[in-house]
CSV table of C-alpha atoms in Angstrom, one decimal:
chain,number,residue,atom,x,y,z
A,153,MET,CA,43.7,-52.2,50.1
A,154,LYS,CA,42.2,-48.8,50.3
A,155,ILE,CA,45.6,-47.2,50.5
A,156,TRP,CA,46.6,-48.8,47.1
A,157,ILE,CA,43.4,-47.6,45.5
A,158,ALA,CA,44.2,-44.1,46.8
A,159,ILE,CA,47.8,-44.2,45.6
A,160,GLY,CA,46.6,-45.4,42.1
A,161,LEU,CA,44.0,-42.6,41.9
A,162,LEU,CA,46.7,-40.1,42.9
A,163,ILE,CA,49.1,-41.3,40.2
A,164,LEU,CA,46.3,-41.3,37.6
A,165,ALA,CA,45.3,-37.7,38.6
A,166,VAL,CA,48.9,-36.5,38.3
A,167,SER,CA,49.3,-38.2,34.9
A,168,ILE,CA,46.1,-36.6,33.5
A,169,ALA,CA,47.0,-33.2,34.8
A,170,GLY,CA,50.2,-33.2,32.8
A,171,CYS,CA,48.4,-34.1,29.5
A,172,THR,CA,47.4,-31.1,27.5
A,173,GLY,CA,46.6,-32.8,24.2
A,174,ALA,CA,48.9,-30.4,22.3
A,175,PRO,CA,51.9,-31.8,20.4
A,176,ASP,CA,55.6,-31.0,21.2
A,177,THR,CA,56.3,-30.2,17.5
A,178,VAL,CA,53.9,-28.6,15.0
A,179,ARG,CA,54.8,-28.1,11.3
A,180,VAL,CA,53.2,-25.2,9.5
A,181,TRP,CA,53.1,-24.6,5.7
A,182,GLU,CA,52.0,-21.7,3.5
A,183,GLU,CA,48.4,-23.2,3.5
A,184,GLU,CA,48.1,-22.5,7.3
A,185,ASN,CA,48.4,-18.7,6.8
A,186,GLY,CA,46.1,-17.0,9.3
A,187,THR,CA,45.6,-20.0,11.5
A,188,THR,CA,46.3,-20.7,15.1
A,189,VAL,CA,48.3,-23.8,16.3
A,190,SER,CA,48.8,-25.2,19.8
A,191,VAL,CA,52.0,-26.6,21.1
A,192,ASN,CA,53.0,-27.9,24.5
A,193,GLN,CA,55.1,-25.7,26.7
A,194,GLY,CA,58.7,-26.4,25.8
A,195,GLY,CA,57.6,-27.4,22.3
A,196,ARG,CA,58.4,-25.9,18.9
A,197,VAL,CA,56.8,-24.8,15.7
A,198,ILE,CA,58.5,-25.4,12.3
A,199,VAL,CA,57.4,-22.9,9.7
A,200,THR,CA,58.2,-23.8,6.0
A,201,LEU,CA,57.5,-21.3,3.2
A,202,PRO,CA,58.3,-21.3,-0.5
A,203,TYR,CA,61.5,-19.5,-1.4
A,204,ASP,CA,63.5,-19.1,-4.6
A,205,THR,CA,66.8,-17.2,-4.4
A,206,LEU,CA,66.5,-16.2,-8.0
A,207,ASP,CA,63.3,-14.1,-7.4
A,208,ARG,CA,65.2,-11.2,-5.7
A,209,TYR,CA,62.7,-11.4,-2.9
A,210,GLU,CA,63.2,-12.4,0.7
A,211,TRP,CA,61.2,-13.4,3.7
A,212,ARG,CA,61.6,-11.1,6.7
A,213,THR,CA,60.3,-12.3,10.0
A,214,GLU,CA,58.6,-10.5,12.9
A,215,LEU,CA,58.2,-12.3,16.2
A,216,SER,CA,56.2,-11.3,19.2
A,217,THR,CA,58.1,-11.0,22.4
A,218,GLY,CA,58.7,-14.4,24.0
A,219,LEU,CA,59.0,-16.2,20.7
A,220,VAL,CA,62.5,-17.1,19.5
A,221,VAL,CA,64.0,-18.6,16.3
A,222,THR,CA,66.2,-21.5,17.3
A,223,ASP,CA,67.1,-22.6,13.8
A,224,GLU,CA,66.8,-21.2,10.2
A,225,GLN,CA,67.5,-23.1,7.1
A,226,THR,CA,67.2,-22.5,3.4
A,227,ALA,CA,66.9,-25.5,1.0
A,228,PRO,CA,66.0,-25.6,-2.7
A,229,GLY,CA,62.5,-24.1,-2.9
A,230,THR,CA,61.9,-23.5,0.8
A,231,GLN,CA,62.9,-21.4,3.8
A,232,GLU,CA,62.3,-22.9,7.2
A,233,TRP,CA,62.3,-21.5,10.7
A,234,THR,CA,62.1,-23.4,14.0
A,235,VAL,CA,60.5,-21.2,16.6
A,236,GLU,CA,60.1,-21.8,20.3
A,237,PRO,CA,57.8,-20.0,22.8
A,238,LEU,CA,59.7,-19.2,26.0
A,239,GLY,CA,56.7,-19.8,28.2
A,240,PRO,CA,52.9,-20.3,28.2
A,241,GLY,CA,50.9,-17.8,26.3
A,242,THR,CA,49.9,-16.7,22.8
A,243,TYR,CA,52.5,-15.5,20.3
A,244,THR,CA,52.6,-14.4,16.6
A,245,PHE,CA,55.0,-15.4,13.9
A,246,ARG,CA,54.8,-13.1,10.9
A,247,ALA,CA,56.8,-13.2,7.6
A,248,LEU,CA,56.9,-10.6,4.9
A,249,TRP,CA,57.6,-11.3,1.3
A,250,VAL,CA,59.7,-8.3,0.2
A,251,ARG,CA,61.9,-7.4,-2.7
A,252,THR,CA,65.5,-7.4,-1.6
A,253,GLY,CA,66.4,-3.9,-0.4
A,254,ALA,CA,62.8,-2.6,-0.3
A,255,PRO,CA,61.2,-1.5,3.0
A,256,ASP,CA,58.9,-3.8,5.0
A,257,ALA,CA,55.9,-1.7,4.0
A,258,ALA,CA,56.4,-2.8,0.4
A,259,ALA,CA,55.7,-6.4,1.2
A,260,GLU,CA,53.9,-8.1,-1.6
A,261,LYS,CA,52.4,-10.8,0.7
A,262,THR,CA,52.5,-11.7,4.3
A,263,PHE,CA,52.3,-15.0,6.3
A,264,THR,CA,51.0,-15.0,9.8
A,265,VAL,CA,50.5,-17.9,12.3
A,266,THR,CA,49.3,-17.5,15.9
A,267,ILE,CA,51.0,-19.9,18.3
A,268,ARG,CA,49.3,-20.9,21.5
A,269,THR,CA,51.4,-22.6,24.2
A,270,VAL,CA,49.6,-24.8,26.7
């Protein structure tokens, strides 16, 4: 009987150790500018920002090392990036709202989100 209790406790401990409480997918909108989000290792963050092709402005992204864009889509009114951290750590996704053809330094607004992988 004691062996079954020990096995049960071992299974429970291994199960709890794998639970971080962070989600596998996090969605981030313009309202989350300047915030930090947590995602499980192997997870992804979907960043959605307003975008109008008629404005003659564009979003330019800057990613910290270890963060990659795995998908980018533009739909009426929005531009969306799916980013994935390559390992545990803290990363930064930054987007600059810049007139087409202007240098990054001329950005009229910026969006930044810190991504923590656990």
